[in-house]
PDB file of C-alpha atoms in Angstrom:
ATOM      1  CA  UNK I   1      46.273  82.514 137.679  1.00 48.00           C
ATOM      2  CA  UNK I   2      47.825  82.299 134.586  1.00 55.00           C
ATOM      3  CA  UNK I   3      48.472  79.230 132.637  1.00 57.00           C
ATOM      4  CA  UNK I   4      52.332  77.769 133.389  1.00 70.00           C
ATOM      5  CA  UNK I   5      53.702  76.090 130.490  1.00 80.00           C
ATOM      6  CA  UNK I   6      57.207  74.615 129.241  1.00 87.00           C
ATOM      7  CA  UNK I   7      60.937  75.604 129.727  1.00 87.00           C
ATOM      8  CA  UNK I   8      63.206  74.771 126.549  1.00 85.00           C
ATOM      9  CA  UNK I   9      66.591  74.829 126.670  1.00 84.00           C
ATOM     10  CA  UNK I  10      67.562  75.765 122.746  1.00 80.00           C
ATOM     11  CA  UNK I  11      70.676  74.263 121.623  1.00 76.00           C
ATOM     12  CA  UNK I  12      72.331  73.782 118.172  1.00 74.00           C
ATOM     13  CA  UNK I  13      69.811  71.025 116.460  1.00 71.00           C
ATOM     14  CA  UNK I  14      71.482  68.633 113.970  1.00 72.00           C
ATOM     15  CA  UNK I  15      68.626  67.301 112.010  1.00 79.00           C
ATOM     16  CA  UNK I  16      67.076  69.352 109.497  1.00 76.00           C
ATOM     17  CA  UNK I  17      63.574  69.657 110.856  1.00 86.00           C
ATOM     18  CA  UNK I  18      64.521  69.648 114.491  1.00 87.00           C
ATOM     19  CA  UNK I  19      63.950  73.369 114.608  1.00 90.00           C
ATOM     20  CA  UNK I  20      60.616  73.425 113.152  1.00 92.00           C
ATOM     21  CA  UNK I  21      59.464  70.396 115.326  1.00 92.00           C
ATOM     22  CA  UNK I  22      60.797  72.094 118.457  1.00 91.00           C
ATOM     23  CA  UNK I  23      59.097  75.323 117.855  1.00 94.00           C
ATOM     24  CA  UNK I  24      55.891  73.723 116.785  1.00 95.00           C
ATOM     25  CA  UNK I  25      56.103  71.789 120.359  1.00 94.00           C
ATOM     26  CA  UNK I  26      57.032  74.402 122.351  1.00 94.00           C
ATOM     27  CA  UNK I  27      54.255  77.223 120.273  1.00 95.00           C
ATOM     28  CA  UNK I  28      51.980  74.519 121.238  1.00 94.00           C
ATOM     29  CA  UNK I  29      52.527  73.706 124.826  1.00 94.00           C
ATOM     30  CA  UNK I  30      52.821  77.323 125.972  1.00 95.00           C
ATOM     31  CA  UNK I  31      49.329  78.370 124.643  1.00 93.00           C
ATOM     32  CA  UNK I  32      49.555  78.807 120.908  1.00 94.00           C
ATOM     33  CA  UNK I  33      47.831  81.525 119.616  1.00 94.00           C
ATOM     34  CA  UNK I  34      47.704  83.331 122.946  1.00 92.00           C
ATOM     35  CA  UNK I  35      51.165  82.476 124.369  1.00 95.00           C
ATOM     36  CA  UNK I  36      53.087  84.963 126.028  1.00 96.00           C
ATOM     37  CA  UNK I  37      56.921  83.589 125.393  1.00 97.00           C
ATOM     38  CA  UNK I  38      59.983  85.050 127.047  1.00 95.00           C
ATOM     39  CA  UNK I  39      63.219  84.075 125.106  1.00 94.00           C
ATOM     40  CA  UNK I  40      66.247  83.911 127.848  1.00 89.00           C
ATOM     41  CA  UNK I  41      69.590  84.152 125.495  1.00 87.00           C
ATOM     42  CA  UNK I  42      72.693  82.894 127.651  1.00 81.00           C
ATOM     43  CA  UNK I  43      75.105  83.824 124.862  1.00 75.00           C
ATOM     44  CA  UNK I  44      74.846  86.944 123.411  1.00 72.00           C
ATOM     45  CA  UNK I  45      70.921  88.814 122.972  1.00 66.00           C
ATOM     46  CA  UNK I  46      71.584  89.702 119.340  1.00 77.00           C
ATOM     47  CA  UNK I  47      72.264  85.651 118.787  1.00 81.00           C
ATOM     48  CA  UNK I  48      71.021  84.898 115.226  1.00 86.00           C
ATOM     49  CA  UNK I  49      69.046  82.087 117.251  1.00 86.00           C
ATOM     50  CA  UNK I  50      67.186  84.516 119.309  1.00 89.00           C
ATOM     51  CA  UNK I  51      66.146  86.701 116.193  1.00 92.00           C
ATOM     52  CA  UNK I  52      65.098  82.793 114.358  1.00 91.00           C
ATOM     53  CA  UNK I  53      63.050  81.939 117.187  1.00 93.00           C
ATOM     54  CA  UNK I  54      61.619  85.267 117.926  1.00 95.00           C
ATOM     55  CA  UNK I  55      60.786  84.986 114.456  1.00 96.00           C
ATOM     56  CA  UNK I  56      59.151  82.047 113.937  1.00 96.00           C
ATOM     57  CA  UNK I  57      56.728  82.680 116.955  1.00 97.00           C
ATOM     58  CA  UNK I  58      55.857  86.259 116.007  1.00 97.00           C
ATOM     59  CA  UNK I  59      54.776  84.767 112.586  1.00 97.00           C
ATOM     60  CA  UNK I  60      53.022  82.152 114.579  1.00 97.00           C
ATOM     61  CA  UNK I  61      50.870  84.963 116.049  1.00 96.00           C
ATOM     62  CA  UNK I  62      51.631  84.265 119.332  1.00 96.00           C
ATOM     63  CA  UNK I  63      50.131  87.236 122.026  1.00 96.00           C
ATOM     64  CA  UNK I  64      53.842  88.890 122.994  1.00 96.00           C
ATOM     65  CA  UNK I  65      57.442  87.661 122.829  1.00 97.00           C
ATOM     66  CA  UNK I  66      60.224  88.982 124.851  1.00 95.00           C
ATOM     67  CA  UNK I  67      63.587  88.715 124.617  1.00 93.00           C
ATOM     68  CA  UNK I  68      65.193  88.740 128.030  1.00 88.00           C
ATOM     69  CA  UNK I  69      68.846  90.991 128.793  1.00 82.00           C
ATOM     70  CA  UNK I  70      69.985  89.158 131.761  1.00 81.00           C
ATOM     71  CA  UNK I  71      73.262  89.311 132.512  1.00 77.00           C
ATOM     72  CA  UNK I  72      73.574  87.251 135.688  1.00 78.00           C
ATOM     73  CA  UNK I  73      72.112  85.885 138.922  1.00 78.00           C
ATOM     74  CA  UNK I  74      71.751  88.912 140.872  1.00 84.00           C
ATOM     75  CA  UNK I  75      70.317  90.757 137.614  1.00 84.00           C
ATOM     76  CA  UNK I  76      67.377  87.432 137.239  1.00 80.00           C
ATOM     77  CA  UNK I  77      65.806  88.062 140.546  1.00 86.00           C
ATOM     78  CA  UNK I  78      64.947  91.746 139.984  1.00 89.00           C
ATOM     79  CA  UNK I  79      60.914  92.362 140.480  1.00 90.00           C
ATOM     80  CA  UNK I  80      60.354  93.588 137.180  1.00 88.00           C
ATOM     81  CA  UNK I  81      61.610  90.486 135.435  1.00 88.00           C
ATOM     82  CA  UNK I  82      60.409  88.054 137.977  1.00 87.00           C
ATOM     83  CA  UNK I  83      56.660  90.053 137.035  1.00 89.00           C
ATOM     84  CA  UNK I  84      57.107  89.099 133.733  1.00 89.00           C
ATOM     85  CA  UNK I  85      58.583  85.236 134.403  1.00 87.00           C
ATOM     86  CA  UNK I  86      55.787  84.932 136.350  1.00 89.00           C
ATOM     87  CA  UNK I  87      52.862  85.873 133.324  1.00 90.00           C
ATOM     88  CA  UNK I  88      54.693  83.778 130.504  1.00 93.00           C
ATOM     89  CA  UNK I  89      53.120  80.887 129.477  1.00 94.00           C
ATOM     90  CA  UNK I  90      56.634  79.606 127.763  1.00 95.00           C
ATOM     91  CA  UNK I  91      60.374  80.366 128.390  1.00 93.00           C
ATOM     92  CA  UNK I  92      62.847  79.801 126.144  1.00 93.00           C
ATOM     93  CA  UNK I  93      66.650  79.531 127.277  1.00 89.00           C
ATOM     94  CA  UNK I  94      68.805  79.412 123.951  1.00 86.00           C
ATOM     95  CA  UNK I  95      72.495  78.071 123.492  1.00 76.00           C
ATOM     96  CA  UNK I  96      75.341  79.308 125.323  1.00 66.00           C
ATOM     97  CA  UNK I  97      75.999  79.347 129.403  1.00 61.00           C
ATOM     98  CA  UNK I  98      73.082  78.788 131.261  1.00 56.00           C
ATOM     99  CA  UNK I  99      74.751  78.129 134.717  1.00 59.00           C
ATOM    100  CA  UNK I 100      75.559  81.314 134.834  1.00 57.00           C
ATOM    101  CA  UNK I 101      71.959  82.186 135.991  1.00 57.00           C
ATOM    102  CA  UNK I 102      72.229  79.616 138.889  1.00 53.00           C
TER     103      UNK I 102
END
């Protein structure tokens, strides 16, 4: 099977290097170089935090991201995205509502 690495819920971060230190963490726990992330926005998908974090891991060479377009429960148990839940090594749920996926 494949390797099962860390949730992160993204909020706002107040201290200046919080973001880099949570993104190094998180790059480092789900695999590094070979990491296959899924990014889960629960505020809007074009969130200027998705792009950041996208960002940051694509120039951290990690294998694939993906940024996730789910708008509720119903819509986060279809196959297709449960496939690909299932063969990340790393989510990412950023800022907003995430209850609404419960």
């Amino acid at each position: 099977g494949f390797t099962r690495g860390p949730i992160i819920f993204m909020g706002p971060l107040t201290e200046p290097l919080g973001f880099e230190r949570m993104m190094q963490s998180f790059w480092d726990e789900a695999g590094g170089y070979g990491a296959r992330i899924l990014i889960a926005p629960t505020a809007a998908p074009d969130d200027p935090l998705v792009e950041r974090c996208r960002r940051w891991l694509l120039d951290a060479e990690v294998e694939s991201v993906d940024v996730l377009s789910i708008a509720d429960r119903r819509m986060a148990f279809a196959s297709e995205l449960i496939t690909r839940i299932e063969s990340a090594t790393g989510v990412m749920i950023t800022d907003g509502n995430p209850l609404r996926f419960v």
